mmCIF file of C-alpha atoms in Angstrom:
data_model
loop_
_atom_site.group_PDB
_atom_site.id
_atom_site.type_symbol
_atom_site.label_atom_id
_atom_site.label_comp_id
_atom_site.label_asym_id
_atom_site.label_seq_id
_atom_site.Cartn_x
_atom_site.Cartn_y
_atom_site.Cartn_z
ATOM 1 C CA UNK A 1 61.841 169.702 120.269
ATOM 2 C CA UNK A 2 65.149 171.002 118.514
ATOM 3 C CA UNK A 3 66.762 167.340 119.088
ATOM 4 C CA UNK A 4 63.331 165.941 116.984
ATOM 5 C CA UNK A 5 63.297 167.873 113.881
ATOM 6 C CA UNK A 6 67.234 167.709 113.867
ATOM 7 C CA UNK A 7 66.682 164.082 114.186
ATOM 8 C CA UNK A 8 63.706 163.581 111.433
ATOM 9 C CA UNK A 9 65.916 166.493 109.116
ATOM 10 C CA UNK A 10 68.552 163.464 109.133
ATOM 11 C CA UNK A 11 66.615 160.866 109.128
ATOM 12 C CA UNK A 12 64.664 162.238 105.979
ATOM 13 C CA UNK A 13 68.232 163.294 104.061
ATOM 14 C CA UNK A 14 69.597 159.288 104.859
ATOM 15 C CA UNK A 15 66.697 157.853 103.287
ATOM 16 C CA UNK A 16 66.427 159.878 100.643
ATOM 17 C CA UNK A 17 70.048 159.745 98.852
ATOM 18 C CA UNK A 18 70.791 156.794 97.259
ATOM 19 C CA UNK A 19 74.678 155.853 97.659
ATOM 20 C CA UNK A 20 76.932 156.601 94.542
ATOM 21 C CA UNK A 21 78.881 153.132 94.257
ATOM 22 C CA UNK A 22 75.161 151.041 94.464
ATOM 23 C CA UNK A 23 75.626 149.260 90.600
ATOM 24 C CA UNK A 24 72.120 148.307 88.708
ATOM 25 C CA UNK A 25 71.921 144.817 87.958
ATOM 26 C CA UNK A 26 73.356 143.168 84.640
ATOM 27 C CA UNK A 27 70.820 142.407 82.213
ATOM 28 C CA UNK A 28 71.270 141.555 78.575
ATOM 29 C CA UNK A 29 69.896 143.683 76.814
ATOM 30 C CA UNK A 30 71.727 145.950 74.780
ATOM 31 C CA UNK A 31 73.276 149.446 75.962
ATOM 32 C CA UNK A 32 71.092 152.391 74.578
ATOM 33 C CA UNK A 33 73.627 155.631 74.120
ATOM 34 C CA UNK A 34 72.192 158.866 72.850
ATOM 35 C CA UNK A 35 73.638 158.397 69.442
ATOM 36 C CA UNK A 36 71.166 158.685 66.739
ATOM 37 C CA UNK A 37 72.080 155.519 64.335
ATOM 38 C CA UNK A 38 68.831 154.333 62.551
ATOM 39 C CA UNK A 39 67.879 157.727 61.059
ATOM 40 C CA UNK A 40 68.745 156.957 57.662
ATOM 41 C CA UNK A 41 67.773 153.499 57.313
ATOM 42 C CA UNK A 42 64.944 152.171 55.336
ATOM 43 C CA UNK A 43 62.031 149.433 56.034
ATOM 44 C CA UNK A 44 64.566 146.991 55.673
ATOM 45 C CA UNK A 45 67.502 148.624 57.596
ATOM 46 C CA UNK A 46 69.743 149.621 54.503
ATOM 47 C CA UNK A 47 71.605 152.889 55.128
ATOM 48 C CA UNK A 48 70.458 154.991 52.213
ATOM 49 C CA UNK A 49 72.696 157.995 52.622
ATOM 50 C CA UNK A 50 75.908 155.785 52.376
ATOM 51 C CA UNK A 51 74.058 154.014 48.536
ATOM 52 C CA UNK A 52 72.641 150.821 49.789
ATOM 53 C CA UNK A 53 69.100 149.694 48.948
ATOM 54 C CA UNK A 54 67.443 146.194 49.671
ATOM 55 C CA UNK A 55 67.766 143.790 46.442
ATOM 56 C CA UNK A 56 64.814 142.180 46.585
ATOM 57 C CA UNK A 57 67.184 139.074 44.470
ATOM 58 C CA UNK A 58 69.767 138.258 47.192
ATOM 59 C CA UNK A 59 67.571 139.731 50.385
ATOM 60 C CA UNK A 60 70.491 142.010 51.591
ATOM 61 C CA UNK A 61 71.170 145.486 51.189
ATOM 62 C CA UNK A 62 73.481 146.706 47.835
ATOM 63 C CA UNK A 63 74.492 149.406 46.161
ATOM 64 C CA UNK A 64 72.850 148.977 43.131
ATOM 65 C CA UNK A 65 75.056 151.132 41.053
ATOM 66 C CA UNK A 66 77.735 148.616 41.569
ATOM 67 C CA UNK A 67 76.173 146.685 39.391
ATOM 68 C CA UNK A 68 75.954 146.894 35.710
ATOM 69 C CA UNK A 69 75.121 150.520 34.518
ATOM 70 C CA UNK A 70 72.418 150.908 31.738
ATOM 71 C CA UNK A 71 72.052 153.927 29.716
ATOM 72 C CA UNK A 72 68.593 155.153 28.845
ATOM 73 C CA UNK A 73 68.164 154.851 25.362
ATOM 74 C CA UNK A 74 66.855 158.420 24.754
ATOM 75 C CA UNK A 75 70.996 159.529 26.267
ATOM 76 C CA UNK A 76 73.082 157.042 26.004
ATOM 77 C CA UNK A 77 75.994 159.118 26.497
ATOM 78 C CA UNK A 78 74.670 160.827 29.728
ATOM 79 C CA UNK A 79 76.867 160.345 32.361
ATOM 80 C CA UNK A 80 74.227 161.015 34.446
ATOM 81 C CA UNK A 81 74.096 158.071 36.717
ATOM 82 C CA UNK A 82 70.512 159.406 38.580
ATOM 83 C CA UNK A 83 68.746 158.663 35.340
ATOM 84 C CA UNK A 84 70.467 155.097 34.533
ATOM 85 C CA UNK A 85 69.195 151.306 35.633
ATOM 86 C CA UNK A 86 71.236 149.287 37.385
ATOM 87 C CA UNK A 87 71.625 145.360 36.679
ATOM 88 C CA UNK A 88 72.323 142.485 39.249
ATOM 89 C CA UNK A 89 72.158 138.965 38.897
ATOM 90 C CA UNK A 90 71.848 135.745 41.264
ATOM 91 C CA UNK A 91 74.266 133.522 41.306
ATOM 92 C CA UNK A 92 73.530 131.336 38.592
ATOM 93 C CA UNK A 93 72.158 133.983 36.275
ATOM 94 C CA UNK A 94 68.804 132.533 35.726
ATOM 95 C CA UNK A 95 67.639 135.608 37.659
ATOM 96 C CA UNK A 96 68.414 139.386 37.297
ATOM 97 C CA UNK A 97 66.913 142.929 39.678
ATOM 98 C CA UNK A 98 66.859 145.647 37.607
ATOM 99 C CA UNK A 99 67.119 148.850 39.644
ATOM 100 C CA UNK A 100 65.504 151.915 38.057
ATOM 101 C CA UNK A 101 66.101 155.624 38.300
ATOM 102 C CA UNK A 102 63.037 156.575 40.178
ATOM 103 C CA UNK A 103 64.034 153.280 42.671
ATOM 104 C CA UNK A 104 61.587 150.887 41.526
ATOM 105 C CA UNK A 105 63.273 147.307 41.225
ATOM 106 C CA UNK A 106 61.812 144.362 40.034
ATOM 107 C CA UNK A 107 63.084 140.091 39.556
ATOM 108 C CA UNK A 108 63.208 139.200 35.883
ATOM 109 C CA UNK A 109 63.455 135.403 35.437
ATOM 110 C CA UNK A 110 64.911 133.713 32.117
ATOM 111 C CA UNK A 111 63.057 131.063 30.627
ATOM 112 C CA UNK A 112 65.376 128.242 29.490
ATOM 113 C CA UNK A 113 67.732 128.342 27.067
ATOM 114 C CA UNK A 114 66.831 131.854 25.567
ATOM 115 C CA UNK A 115 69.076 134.756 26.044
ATOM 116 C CA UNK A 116 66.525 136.975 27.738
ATOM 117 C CA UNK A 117 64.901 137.575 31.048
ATOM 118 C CA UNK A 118 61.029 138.450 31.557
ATOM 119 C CA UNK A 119 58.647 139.986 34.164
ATOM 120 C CA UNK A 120 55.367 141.332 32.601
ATOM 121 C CA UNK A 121 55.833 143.513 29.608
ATOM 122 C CA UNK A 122 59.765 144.400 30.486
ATOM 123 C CA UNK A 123 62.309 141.829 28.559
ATOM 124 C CA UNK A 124 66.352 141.629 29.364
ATOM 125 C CA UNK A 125 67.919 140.767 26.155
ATOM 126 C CA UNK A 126 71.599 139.927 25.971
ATOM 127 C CA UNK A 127 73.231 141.514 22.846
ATOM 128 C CA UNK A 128 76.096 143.331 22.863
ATOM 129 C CA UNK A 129 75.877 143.789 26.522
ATOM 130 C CA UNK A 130 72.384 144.394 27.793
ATOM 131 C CA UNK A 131 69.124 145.988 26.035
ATOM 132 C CA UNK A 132 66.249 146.356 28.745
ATOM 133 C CA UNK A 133 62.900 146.471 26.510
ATOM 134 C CA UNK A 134 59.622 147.440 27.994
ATOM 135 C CA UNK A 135 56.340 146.240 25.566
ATOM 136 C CA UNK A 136 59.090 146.100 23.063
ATOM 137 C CA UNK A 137 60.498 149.226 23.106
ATOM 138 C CA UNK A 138 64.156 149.634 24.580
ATOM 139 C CA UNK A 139 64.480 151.977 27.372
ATOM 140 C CA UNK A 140 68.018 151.049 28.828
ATOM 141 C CA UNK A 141 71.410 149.690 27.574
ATOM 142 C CA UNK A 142 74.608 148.795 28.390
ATOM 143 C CA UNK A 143 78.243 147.446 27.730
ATOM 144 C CA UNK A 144 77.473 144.437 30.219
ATOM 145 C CA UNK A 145 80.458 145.778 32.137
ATOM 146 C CA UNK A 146 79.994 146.193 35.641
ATOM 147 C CA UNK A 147 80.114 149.917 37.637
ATOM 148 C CA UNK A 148 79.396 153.379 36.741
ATOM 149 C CA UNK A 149 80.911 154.323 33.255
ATOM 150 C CA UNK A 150 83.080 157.476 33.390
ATOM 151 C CA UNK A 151 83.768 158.583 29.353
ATOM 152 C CA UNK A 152 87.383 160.544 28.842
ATOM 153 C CA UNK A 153 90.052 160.139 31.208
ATOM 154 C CA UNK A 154 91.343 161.361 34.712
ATOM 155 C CA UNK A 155 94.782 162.116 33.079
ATOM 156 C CA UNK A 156 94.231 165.134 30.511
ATOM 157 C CA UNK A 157 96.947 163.940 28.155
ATOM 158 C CA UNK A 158 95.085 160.540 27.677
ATOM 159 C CA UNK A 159 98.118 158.911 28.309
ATOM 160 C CA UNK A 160 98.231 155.944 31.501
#
């Protein structure tokens, strides 16, 4: 009786381990590791904690504040850059995305030969850099040059 239950003790211990060197079969799908990665992406997989958005213009992700800064009109001087628009164009210009402070963006579109862009009430005039109207009224403008606009200088003597 002792040599059975030894027996069916091994017997249950050899089927029940699996062997350490036994390798799962290759597949293709991608390794999973335990690192969180997609936690700060949006809908459209732009990592928002490092400044990219989706531009709705070129269908990638940006950072919008690359682009050309626009003041609001109301603080022109703020430096501020929360409560500034942000300008991109396509390629050929006939397009611009205007990137708002409270992350709205939206495609203007110019209409021939005139120097300004349209989508409903909001109009992108070119004068002196960039005036963003909305129902006629400007809200946002800007030197027309392109990044964040830093007034005084890094060097306290103002000398280069």
């Amino acid at each position: 009786m002792k040599n059975l239950l030894l027996s069916f003790a091994l017997f249950s211990v050899l089927i029940s381990c699996k062997p350490n060197d036994v390798h799962p079969v290759a597949t293709n799908k991608p390794h999973k590791d335990s690192t969180i990665v997609d936690v700060d992406k949006d809908k459209n997989g732009c990592l928002a904690s490092a400044g990219y958005t989706w531009s709705k213009l070129n269908q990638e992700c940006v950072k919008a504040f690359t682009g050309i800064q626009l003041n609001p009109a109301d603080n022109a001087s703020t430096e501020d850059e929360t409560l500034c628009a942000y300008l991109l164009f396509n390629e050929n210009a006939n397009k611009a995305e205007i990137f708002l402070p409270d992350d709205k963006s939206f495609i203007l579109a110019k209409s021939g030969q005139s120097k300004s862009w349209i989508y409903n009430d909001y109009q992108l005039i070119a004068h002196n850099g960039y005036e963003l109207k909305k129902a006629g009224v400007l809200i946002f403008s800007g030197d027309g040059e392109i990044g964040n606009k830093v007034s005084g200088s890094d060097n306290p003597d103002g000398q280069e």
